[in-house]
Amino acid sequence: MMADQETAVAGGHDGGHDGGHGHHPTGWRRWLFSTNHKDIGTMYIVLSLVAALVGGAMSFWIRLELLDPGIQFNVFGAGEEAAYFQFYNVLVTGHAFIMVFFVVMPALIGGFGNWFVPLMIGAPDMAFPRMNNVSFWLLAAALVLLLVAAFTQGGPGTGWTIYPPLSNADFHPGAAVDLGILSLHLAGASSVLGAINLITTIFNMRAPGMTIHRMPLFCWSILVTAFLLLMAIPVLAGGLTMLLTDRNFGTAFFDAARGGDPVLWQHIFWFFGHPEVYIIIIPAFGIVSQVVSTFSRKPIFGYLGMVYAMVFIGFVGFVVWAHHMYTAGLDVDTRAYFISASLVIAVPTGIKIFSWLATMWGGSIDFRVPMMFACGFIFLFVMGGVTGVALANAGMDIAFHDTYFVVAHFHYVMAIAAVFGMFTGFYYWIGKMCGRQYPRVLARIHFWSFFIGVNVVFFPQHFSGMAGMPRRIPDYPDNYWGWNYVSSIGAFITTASTLLFFFIVWRTLTAGEKVPANQWGEGATTLEWTVESPAPFHTFEELPDMTDKQADE
Amino acid sequence: MASETTKSHPYHMVAPSPWPAIGSLAALVMAFGGVWYMQEGPIWLFVQGVLILLWVFYRWWRDVVIEARSGVDHTDTVRHGLRMGMVLFITSEVMFFFVFFWAYFNATVPFLSGVAHDVWPPEGVVPLDPWSVPFLNTVILLSSGATVTYAHHMVRLGDNKRAARWILLTVLLGLIFTGFQAYEYVHATFPFTGGIYSSTFYLATGFHGFHVIIGTIFLIVCWFRARAGHFTPEVHVGFEAAAWYWHFVDVVWLFLFASIYWWGSLSYFTPA
């Protein structure tokens, strides 16, 4: 207490040396040396948009290749089919890594998390502003490494799961997989530092009166996500290190011939990998909760239930990993446990779905574009969740494993759902971020074309998958042609819709109409709507006092 | 604007800094240099990256110490956040070591894996005698935990001079530990590339040893800072973080000693 008073007095005449207060850095230094949560959040979103073009182009190539049976685009020429098959696998791998680590995570956690966690809890910035910047630039470095890896000695064609023996030095000699591993190391360091930053910010910097149980659900979702990152990423780092030394320094962790165990890699990878898919989707839960509440003009239904459903999903997410490994030869007791544990997750996710619906129930619903995307999210997430319940059963999964049914499932439940979460957040908050409104008609066209497009892509994959269409292969028997063709038509719609989105971004930034501090009206009750739009460089230098406010009011 | 000269909140608004971007560049150089070296290339690019990174660490944390010394930036609230950050960082480190223990138990406990070894250590491996140097190292590391705690008491009494002396003693114990580990590595009969026993042994103990070295450097910095009188009975976050980190590597060692050195060699030294 003494020290507090002293520093408060000292701060009275010595705030001037603090760059954060007096002058705003300008030019390239503003971005490269940034310690401002909004600028760093913006850089994350820009990186995400750039990476989305690369990752999206990769998936478009995949769908074009699968449009017809046979090989369509062998860029390596006749007689070089093996090189093209490897290239196809690199596309699949690159698409996954880029979308997971460089599109969804930077947008939802680095971008919206950075921008809106401090604003929503009434804090002037993040807890560790310099560390915030190193999180971003490490991710940029990781993206460089990954892109270089794709063009090095045939590229990493391992899939995002990097299973040995395919990923070991026998089957992937050369530098590509090593570059990929180090890319993930840097991306992981970025994520762990970001997680530490977000947790400390949320625990230590909430405005007076904002108790943890009054905190907006988006902040809760980021808090849970950050804990998952903190605990899961180091596990991947350890496994990647073993893979690296197996490949280059003669260790035998995953080498069965020398006493190692390739299945150990699968355990380690999925101990990280399962929490990772929750890392991707939980921030979207948070955004959707804010948006559903805002546009139903009601507080969220069952706030505490929503909070602890997320906490429970996060916790149980750590003890279900082997449901990705039902065909790896686990004994039946182990599989029985992982089935039951996985099915349990349907309970808290059900709580979330029904609470969103109950929030809308009897509300004064305003179908603005963010609300449309939020409803789209709920539909897609439920679709993917239902097939998830099917796949959680080992008996069924042994038939579905490595088919397009699994591809359809996870794209619905975490990939497309997460992208809908991103668009929800984008349309909800772009006014706050740039001070301008999106073009409404174009945005509605974007929603409908994207919603139809992704469903045309992924819904038929349930059917081709159940018929036995295998994953990760550029050629297939003629009898899978029909649904593959339909799916590829969906890719054209989705790609056109994505280009429309980039046009919308450009139109918003250059010609959008100016918006007031609270553009959404009485439904928008969280603190970010109390500051002007665009949010000024520094916010809440006078902390807001929430002492007399009700939760979610 | 009032906020030009005063701040009404207890948080630290950090000035823009070049170190994060340069540090990330150093990490990128290290990654490319490391891959080049692993592909039978020279090592200088990797070393270059390491040197830039060490320079960035020095400059970055020098800035932090200057801010801490300003008497303005590191309020009670900020220091609470810094301690929280350190605890979270150590939590992530615990999870990192967790994987290497997992690999070890995966190889030794049949319940966990279909390929766990019936005989451990595997035939032909002569393990280190746990009650020889490893036990000595256990005593050394536990003692260093006591000395760093004593140094903490001195800091809390406001006696930087004696604190420095006890920190120095801790550093020396850490260096002796590292020396003994190096001695063990040199004299171990199982080579690094000798299969799963070597893999689990060297990576688990090796990463621990690396963390001991980091903790030692952290304490050396604290030794300089104590000698310069930086720590007060109330405000000494840097020292607390170093001490927590030191206790963390201490605890990891206890698990290593109990599971890898002692339990892992039981059947060799006490045949049924």
PDB file of C-alpha atoms in Angstrom, chain B residues 24-250:
ATOM      1  CA  SER B  24      12.092 -12.361 -33.583  1.00  0.00           C
ATOM      2  CA  LEU B  25      14.533 -11.748 -36.415  1.00  0.00           C
ATOM      3  CA  ALA B  26      17.231 -13.438 -34.314  1.00  0.00           C
ATOM      4  CA  ALA B  27      14.929 -16.433 -33.815  1.00  0.00           C
ATOM      5  CA  LEU B  28      14.382 -16.614 -37.579  1.00  0.00           C
ATOM      6  CA  VAL B  29      18.137 -16.512 -38.195  1.00  0.00           C
ATOM      7  CA  MET B  30      18.626 -19.218 -35.558  1.00  0.00           C
ATOM      8  CA  ALA B  31      16.002 -21.417 -37.230  1.00  0.00           C
ATOM      9  CA  PHE B  32      17.526 -21.084 -40.705  1.00  0.00           C
ATOM     10  CA  GLY B  33      21.026 -21.470 -39.279  1.00  0.00           C
ATOM     11  CA  GLY B  34      19.973 -24.517 -37.298  1.00  0.00           C
ATOM     12  CA  VAL B  35      18.444 -26.209 -40.336  1.00  0.00           C
ATOM     13  CA  TRP B  36      21.526 -25.384 -42.405  1.00  0.00           C
ATOM     14  CA  TYR B  37      23.735 -26.930 -39.722  1.00  0.00           C
ATOM     15  CA  MET B  38      21.523 -30.037 -39.480  1.00  0.00           C
ATOM     16  CA  GLN B  39      21.776 -30.399 -43.250  1.00  0.00           C
ATOM     17  CA  GLU B  40      25.550 -30.763 -42.835  1.00  0.00           C
ATOM     18  CA  GLY B  41      26.190 -27.040 -43.400  1.00  0.00           C
ATOM     19  CA  PRO B  42      28.351 -24.742 -41.251  1.00  0.00           C
ATOM     20  CA  ILE B  43      27.166 -23.576 -37.844  1.00  0.00           C
ATOM     21  CA  TRP B  44      28.079 -19.886 -38.004  1.00  0.00           C
ATOM     22  CA  LEU B  45      24.621 -18.689 -39.056  1.00  0.00           C
ATOM     23  CA  PHE B  46      23.038 -20.448 -36.076  1.00  0.00           C
ATOM     24  CA  VAL B  47      25.641 -18.976 -33.737  1.00  0.00           C
ATOM     25  CA  GLN B  48      24.997 -15.567 -35.254  1.00  0.00           C
ATOM     26  CA  GLY B  49      21.293 -15.911 -34.411  1.00  0.00           C
ATOM     27  CA  VAL B  50      22.097 -16.991 -30.855  1.00  0.00           C
ATOM     28  CA  LEU B  51      24.417 -14.022 -30.354  1.00  0.00           C
ATOM     29  CA  ILE B  52      21.829 -11.527 -31.607  1.00  0.00           C
ATOM     30  CA  LEU B  53      19.239 -13.145 -29.357  1.00  0.00           C
ATOM     31  CA  LEU B  54      21.497 -12.963 -26.299  1.00  0.00           C
ATOM     32  CA  TRP B  55      22.177  -9.296 -27.071  1.00  0.00           C
ATOM     33  CA  VAL B  56      18.420  -8.674 -27.349  1.00  0.00           C
ATOM     34  CA  PHE B  57      17.834 -10.443 -24.015  1.00  0.00           C
ATOM     35  CA  TYR B  58      20.489  -8.251 -22.419  1.00  0.00           C
ATOM     36  CA  ARG B  59      19.104  -4.997 -23.822  1.00  0.00           C
ATOM     37  CA  TRP B  60      15.443  -5.892 -23.253  1.00  0.00           C
ATOM     38  CA  TRP B  61      15.859  -6.935 -19.623  1.00  0.00           C
ATOM     39  CA  ARG B  62      18.219  -4.033 -19.025  1.00  0.00           C
ATOM     40  CA  ASP B  63      15.276  -1.822 -20.003  1.00  0.00           C
ATOM     41  CA  VAL B  64      13.052  -3.724 -17.567  1.00  0.00           C
ATOM     42  CA  VAL B  65      15.546  -3.197 -14.733  1.00  0.00           C
ATOM     43  CA  ILE B  66      15.758   0.519 -15.556  1.00  0.00           C
ATOM     44  CA  GLU B  67      11.954   0.756 -15.486  1.00  0.00           C
ATOM     45  CA  ALA B  68      11.851  -1.140 -12.198  1.00  0.00           C
ATOM     46  CA  ARG B  69      14.423   1.259 -10.760  1.00  0.00           C
ATOM     47  CA  SER B  70      12.489   4.318 -11.944  1.00  0.00           C
ATOM     48  CA  GLY B  71      10.175   3.978  -8.965  1.00  0.00           C
ATOM     49  CA  VAL B  72       7.264   4.951 -11.228  1.00  0.00           C
ATOM     50  CA  ASP B  73       6.483   2.120 -13.561  1.00  0.00           C
ATOM     51  CA  HIS B  74       6.473  -0.953 -11.352  1.00  0.00           C
ATOM     52  CA  THR B  75       3.577  -0.285  -9.032  1.00  0.00           C
ATOM     53  CA  ASP B  76       2.169  -2.924  -6.676  1.00  0.00           C
ATOM     54  CA  THR B  77      -0.279  -3.935  -9.375  1.00  0.00           C
ATOM     55  CA  VAL B  78       2.386  -4.212 -12.063  1.00  0.00           C
ATOM     56  CA  ARG B  79       4.612  -6.297  -9.813  1.00  0.00           C
ATOM     57  CA  HIS B  80       1.676  -8.558  -9.046  1.00  0.00           C
ATOM     58  CA  GLY B  81       1.262  -9.027 -12.802  1.00  0.00           C
ATOM     59  CA  LEU B  82       4.963  -9.752 -13.279  1.00  0.00           C
ATOM     60  CA  ARG B  83       4.880 -12.448 -10.605  1.00  0.00           C
ATOM     61  CA  MET B  84       1.753 -13.906 -12.187  1.00  0.00           C
ATOM     62  CA  GLY B  85       3.498 -13.980 -15.552  1.00  0.00           C
ATOM     63  CA  MET B  86       6.450 -15.854 -14.055  1.00  0.00           C
ATOM     64  CA  VAL B  87       4.189 -18.450 -12.442  1.00  0.00           C
ATOM     65  CA  LEU B  88       2.411 -18.979 -15.761  1.00  0.00           C
ATOM     66  CA  PHE B  89       5.727 -19.292 -17.588  1.00  0.00           C
ATOM     67  CA  ILE B  90       6.899 -21.936 -15.108  1.00  0.00           C
ATOM     68  CA  THR B  91       3.570 -23.750 -15.623  1.00  0.00           C
ATOM     69  CA  SER B  92       4.296 -23.956 -19.344  1.00  0.00           C
ATOM     70  CA  GLU B  93       7.786 -25.264 -18.546  1.00  0.00           C
ATOM     71  CA  VAL B  94       6.269 -27.973 -16.341  1.00  0.00           C
ATOM     72  CA  MET B  95       4.219 -29.125 -19.320  1.00  0.00           C
ATOM     73  CA  PHE B  96       7.375 -29.170 -21.459  1.00  0.00           C
ATOM     74  CA  PHE B  97       9.116 -31.539 -19.027  1.00  0.00           C
ATOM     75  CA  PHE B  98       5.922 -33.561 -18.711  1.00  0.00           C
ATOM     76  CA  VAL B  99       6.404 -34.760 -22.319  1.00  0.00           C
ATOM     77  CA  PHE B 100       9.890 -36.093 -21.678  1.00  0.00           C
ATOM     78  CA  PHE B 101       8.707 -37.981 -18.618  1.00  0.00           C
ATOM     79  CA  TRP B 102       5.843 -39.309 -20.743  1.00  0.00           C
ATOM     80  CA  ALA B 103       8.322 -40.611 -23.338  1.00  0.00           C
ATOM     81  CA  TYR B 104      10.317 -42.232 -20.548  1.00  0.00           C
ATOM     82  CA  PHE B 105       7.372 -43.940 -18.878  1.00  0.00           C
ATOM     83  CA  ASN B 106       5.983 -44.921 -22.284  1.00  0.00           C
ATOM     84  CA  ALA B 107       9.156 -46.931 -22.771  1.00  0.00           C
ATOM     85  CA  THR B 108       9.164 -48.458 -19.290  1.00  0.00           C
ATOM     86  CA  VAL B 109       5.588 -49.030 -18.123  1.00  0.00           C
ATOM     87  CA  PRO B 110       3.666 -51.753 -20.022  1.00  0.00           C
ATOM     88  CA  PHE B 111       0.333 -50.277 -18.876  1.00  0.00           C
ATOM     89  CA  LEU B 112       1.051 -47.173 -20.947  1.00  0.00           C
ATOM     90  CA  SER B 113       2.329 -48.700 -24.139  1.00  0.00           C
ATOM     91  CA  GLY B 114       2.279 -51.891 -26.151  1.00  0.00           C
ATOM     92  CA  VAL B 115       5.997 -51.631 -26.818  1.00  0.00           C
ATOM     93  CA  ALA B 116       7.228 -50.850 -23.283  1.00  0.00           C
ATOM     94  CA  HIS B 117      10.306 -52.844 -22.420  1.00  0.00           C
ATOM     95  CA  ASP B 118      10.046 -55.863 -20.141  1.00  0.00           C
ATOM     96  CA  VAL B 119      13.628 -55.308 -19.088  1.00  0.00           C
ATOM     97  CA  TRP B 120      14.763 -51.825 -18.136  1.00  0.00           C
ATOM     98  CA  PRO B 121      17.412 -50.695 -18.638  1.00  0.00           C
ATOM     99  CA  PRO B 122      17.429 -52.570 -21.955  1.00  0.00           C
ATOM    100  CA  GLU B 123      20.003 -55.309 -22.243  1.00  0.00           C
ATOM    101  CA  GLY B 124      23.515 -54.070 -22.771  1.00  0.00           C
ATOM    102  CA  VAL B 125      22.938 -50.692 -21.111  1.00  0.00           C
ATOM    103  CA  VAL B 126      25.018 -50.076 -17.986  1.00  0.00           C
ATOM    104  CA  PRO B 127      23.131 -47.335 -16.104  1.00  0.00           C
ATOM    105  CA  LEU B 128      24.708 -44.790 -13.812  1.00  0.00           C
ATOM    106  CA  ASP B 129      24.742 -45.713 -10.122  1.00  0.00           C
ATOM    107  CA  PRO B 130      22.074 -43.433  -8.604  1.00  0.00           C
ATOM    108  CA  TRP B 131      23.757 -43.403  -5.183  1.00  0.00           C
ATOM    109  CA  SER B 132      27.018 -42.145  -6.592  1.00  0.00           C
ATOM    110  CA  VAL B 133      27.249 -38.780  -8.404  1.00  0.00           C
ATOM    111  CA  PRO B 134      23.476 -38.423  -9.041  1.00  0.00           C
ATOM    112  CA  PHE B 135      22.760 -38.594  -5.289  1.00  0.00           C
ATOM    113  CA  LEU B 136      25.568 -36.142  -4.610  1.00  0.00           C
ATOM    114  CA  ASN B 137      23.996 -33.858  -7.184  1.00  0.00           C
ATOM    115  CA  THR B 138      20.631 -34.248  -5.453  1.00  0.00           C
ATOM    116  CA  VAL B 139      22.192 -33.081  -2.206  1.00  0.00           C
ATOM    117  CA  ILE B 140      23.926 -30.200  -3.988  1.00  0.00           C
ATOM    118  CA  LEU B 141      20.765 -29.014  -5.704  1.00  0.00           C
ATOM    119  CA  LEU B 142      18.617 -29.314  -2.567  1.00  0.00           C
ATOM    120  CA  SER B 143      21.263 -27.364  -0.654  1.00  0.00           C
ATOM    121  CA  SER B 144      21.181 -24.680  -3.313  1.00  0.00           C
ATOM    122  CA  GLY B 145      17.429 -24.476  -2.790  1.00  0.00           C
ATOM    123  CA  ALA B 146      18.128 -23.776   0.889  1.00  0.00           C
ATOM    124  CA  THR B 147      20.812 -21.168   0.182  1.00  0.00           C
ATOM    125  CA  VAL B 148      18.620 -19.262  -2.279  1.00  0.00           C
ATOM    126  CA  THR B 149      15.848 -19.234   0.333  1.00  0.00           C
ATOM    127  CA  TYR B 150      18.308 -17.870   2.877  1.00  0.00           C
ATOM    128  CA  ALA B 151      19.287 -15.193   0.370  1.00  0.00           C
ATOM    129  CA  HIS B 152      15.578 -14.361   0.074  1.00  0.00           C
ATOM    130  CA  HIS B 153      15.424 -13.878   3.861  1.00  0.00           C
ATOM    131  CA  MET B 154      18.389 -11.519   3.654  1.00  0.00           C
ATOM    132  CA  VAL B 155      16.651  -9.557   0.889  1.00  0.00           C
ATOM    133  CA  ARG B 156      13.549  -9.292   3.048  1.00  0.00           C
ATOM    134  CA  LEU B 157      15.698  -7.972   5.878  1.00  0.00           C
ATOM    135  CA  GLY B 158      17.053  -5.355   3.493  1.00  0.00           C
ATOM    136  CA  ASP B 159      20.595  -6.745   3.636  1.00  0.00           C
ATOM    137  CA  ASN B 160      21.686  -6.738  -0.012  1.00  0.00           C
ATOM    138  CA  LYS B 161      25.294  -7.429   0.891  1.00  0.00           C
ATOM    139  CA  ARG B 162      24.645 -10.700   2.669  1.00  0.00           C
ATOM    140  CA  ALA B 163      21.965 -11.597   0.137  1.00  0.00           C
ATOM    141  CA  ALA B 164      24.608 -11.257  -2.583  1.00  0.00           C
ATOM    142  CA  ARG B 165      26.873 -13.629  -0.674  1.00  0.00           C
ATOM    143  CA  TRP B 166      24.158 -16.295  -0.397  1.00  0.00           C
ATOM    144  CA  ILE B 167      23.175 -15.853  -4.031  1.00  0.00           C
ATOM    145  CA  LEU B 168      26.828 -16.363  -4.956  1.00  0.00           C
ATOM    146  CA  LEU B 169      26.887 -19.562  -2.919  1.00  0.00           C
ATOM    147  CA  THR B 170      23.771 -20.750  -4.777  1.00  0.00           C
ATOM    148  CA  VAL B 171      25.402 -19.942  -8.103  1.00  0.00           C
ATOM    149  CA  LEU B 172      28.509 -21.910  -7.112  1.00  0.00           C
ATOM    150  CA  LEU B 173      26.399 -24.932  -6.124  1.00  0.00           C
ATOM    151  CA  GLY B 174      24.612 -24.657  -9.483  1.00  0.00           C
ATOM    152  CA  LEU B 175      27.923 -24.570 -11.325  1.00  0.00           C
ATOM    153  CA  ILE B 176      29.203 -27.592  -9.372  1.00  0.00           C
ATOM    154  CA  PHE B 177      25.999 -29.450 -10.261  1.00  0.00           C
ATOM    155  CA  THR B 178      26.438 -28.628 -13.949  1.00  0.00           C
ATOM    156  CA  GLY B 179      30.091 -29.693 -13.769  1.00  0.00           C
ATOM    157  CA  PHE B 180      29.155 -33.057 -12.268  1.00  0.00           C
ATOM    158  CA  GLN B 181      26.475 -33.560 -14.927  1.00  0.00           C
ATOM    159  CA  ALA B 182      29.056 -32.876 -17.642  1.00  0.00           C
ATOM    160  CA  TYR B 183      31.387 -35.353 -15.944  1.00  0.00           C
ATOM    161  CA  GLU B 184      28.630 -37.974 -15.930  1.00  0.00           C
ATOM    162  CA  TYR B 185      27.860 -37.405 -19.602  1.00  0.00           C
ATOM    163  CA  VAL B 186      31.513 -37.800 -20.534  1.00  0.00           C
ATOM    164  CA  HIS B 187      31.880 -41.014 -18.554  1.00  0.00           C
ATOM    165  CA  ALA B 188      28.512 -42.644 -19.336  1.00  0.00           C
ATOM    166  CA  THR B 189      28.916 -45.917 -21.226  1.00  0.00           C
ATOM    167  CA  PHE B 190      25.710 -45.559 -23.241  1.00  0.00           C
ATOM    168  CA  PRO B 191      26.166 -43.260 -26.278  1.00  0.00           C
ATOM    169  CA  PHE B 192      23.693 -40.523 -27.239  1.00  0.00           C
ATOM    170  CA  THR B 193      22.545 -42.491 -30.292  1.00  0.00           C
ATOM    171  CA  GLY B 194      22.274 -45.775 -28.379  1.00  0.00           C
ATOM    172  CA  GLY B 195      18.493 -46.259 -28.655  1.00  0.00           C
ATOM    173  CA  ILE B 196      15.474 -45.414 -26.535  1.00  0.00           C
ATOM    174  CA  TYR B 197      17.291 -45.597 -23.167  1.00  0.00           C
ATOM    175  CA  SER B 198      19.828 -42.993 -24.280  1.00  0.00           C
ATOM    176  CA  SER B 199      17.178 -40.870 -25.963  1.00  0.00           C
ATOM    177  CA  THR B 200      14.994 -40.535 -22.888  1.00  0.00           C
ATOM    178  CA  PHE B 201      17.969 -40.186 -20.540  1.00  0.00           C
ATOM    179  CA  TYR B 202      19.884 -37.543 -22.456  1.00  0.00           C
ATOM    180  CA  LEU B 203      16.960 -35.381 -23.539  1.00  0.00           C
ATOM    181  CA  ALA B 204      15.277 -35.366 -20.116  1.00  0.00           C
ATOM    182  CA  THR B 205      18.463 -34.726 -18.132  1.00  0.00           C
ATOM    183  CA  GLY B 206      19.875 -32.545 -20.910  1.00  0.00           C
ATOM    184  CA  PHE B 207      16.915 -30.172 -20.951  1.00  0.00           C
ATOM    185  CA  HIS B 208      17.059 -30.104 -17.167  1.00  0.00           C
ATOM    186  CA  GLY B 209      20.752 -29.240 -17.290  1.00  0.00           C
ATOM    187  CA  PHE B 210      20.023 -26.495 -19.825  1.00  0.00           C
ATOM    188  CA  HIS B 211      17.421 -25.065 -17.442  1.00  0.00           C
ATOM    189  CA  VAL B 212      19.920 -25.213 -14.567  1.00  0.00           C
ATOM    190  CA  ILE B 213      22.304 -23.133 -16.684  1.00  0.00           C
ATOM    191  CA  ILE B 214      19.549 -20.605 -17.456  1.00  0.00           C
ATOM    192  CA  GLY B 215      18.635 -20.455 -13.760  1.00  0.00           C
ATOM    193  CA  THR B 216      22.302 -19.961 -12.864  1.00  0.00           C
ATOM    194  CA  ILE B 217      22.591 -17.036 -15.269  1.00  0.00           C
ATOM    195  CA  PHE B 218      19.379 -15.577 -13.830  1.00  0.00           C
ATOM    196  CA  LEU B 219      20.909 -15.824 -10.336  1.00  0.00           C
ATOM    197  CA  ILE B 220      24.192 -14.285 -11.522  1.00  0.00           C
ATOM    198  CA  VAL B 221      22.191 -11.286 -12.746  1.00  0.00           C
ATOM    199  CA  CYS B 222      20.547 -11.142  -9.311  1.00  0.00           C
ATOM    200  CA  TRP B 223      23.996 -11.297  -7.702  1.00  0.00           C
ATOM    201  CA  PHE B 224      25.062  -8.177  -9.624  1.00  0.00           C
ATOM    202  CA  ARG B 225      21.788  -6.484  -8.769  1.00  0.00           C
ATOM    203  CA  ALA B 226      22.090  -7.351  -5.069  1.00  0.00           C
ATOM    204  CA  ARG B 227      25.635  -5.977  -5.030  1.00  0.00           C
ATOM    205  CA  ALA B 228      24.330  -2.807  -6.636  1.00  0.00           C
ATOM    206  CA  GLY B 229      21.701  -2.605  -3.880  1.00  0.00           C
ATOM    207  CA  HIS B 230      18.715  -2.962  -6.207  1.00  0.00           C
ATOM    208  CA  PHE B 231      16.539  -5.056  -3.920  1.00  0.00           C
ATOM    209  CA  THR B 232      14.379  -3.654  -1.137  1.00  0.00           C
ATOM    210  CA  PRO B 233      12.480  -5.703   1.461  1.00  0.00           C
ATOM    211  CA  GLU B 234       9.230  -4.918  -0.394  1.00  0.00           C
ATOM    212  CA  VAL B 235      10.310  -4.745  -4.036  1.00  0.00           C
ATOM    213  CA  HIS B 236      12.461  -7.530  -5.498  1.00  0.00           C
ATOM    214  CA  VAL B 237      10.415  -9.211  -8.229  1.00  0.00           C
ATOM    215  CA  GLY B 238      13.519 -10.108 -10.264  1.00  0.00           C
ATOM    216  CA  PHE B 239      14.990 -12.031  -7.374  1.00  0.00           C
ATOM    217  CA  GLU B 240      11.694 -13.752  -6.584  1.00  0.00           C
ATOM    218  CA  ALA B 241      11.364 -14.888 -10.189  1.00  0.00           C
ATOM    219  CA  ALA B 242      14.930 -16.247 -10.173  1.00  0.00           C
ATOM    220  CA  ALA B 243      14.312 -18.083  -6.898  1.00  0.00           C
ATOM    221  CA  TRP B 244      11.043 -19.584  -8.123  1.00  0.00           C
ATOM    222  CA  TYR B 245      12.738 -20.701 -11.321  1.00  0.00           C
ATOM    223  CA  TRP B 246      15.532 -22.240  -9.271  1.00  0.00           C
ATOM    224  CA  HIS B 247      13.080 -24.167  -7.095  1.00  0.00           C
ATOM    225  CA  PHE B 248      11.355 -25.347 -10.264  1.00  0.00           C
ATOM    226  CA  VAL B 249      14.531 -26.875 -11.728  1.00  0.00           C
ATOM    227  CA  ASP B 250      15.164 -28.342  -8.286  1.00  0.00           C
TER     228      ASP B 250
END
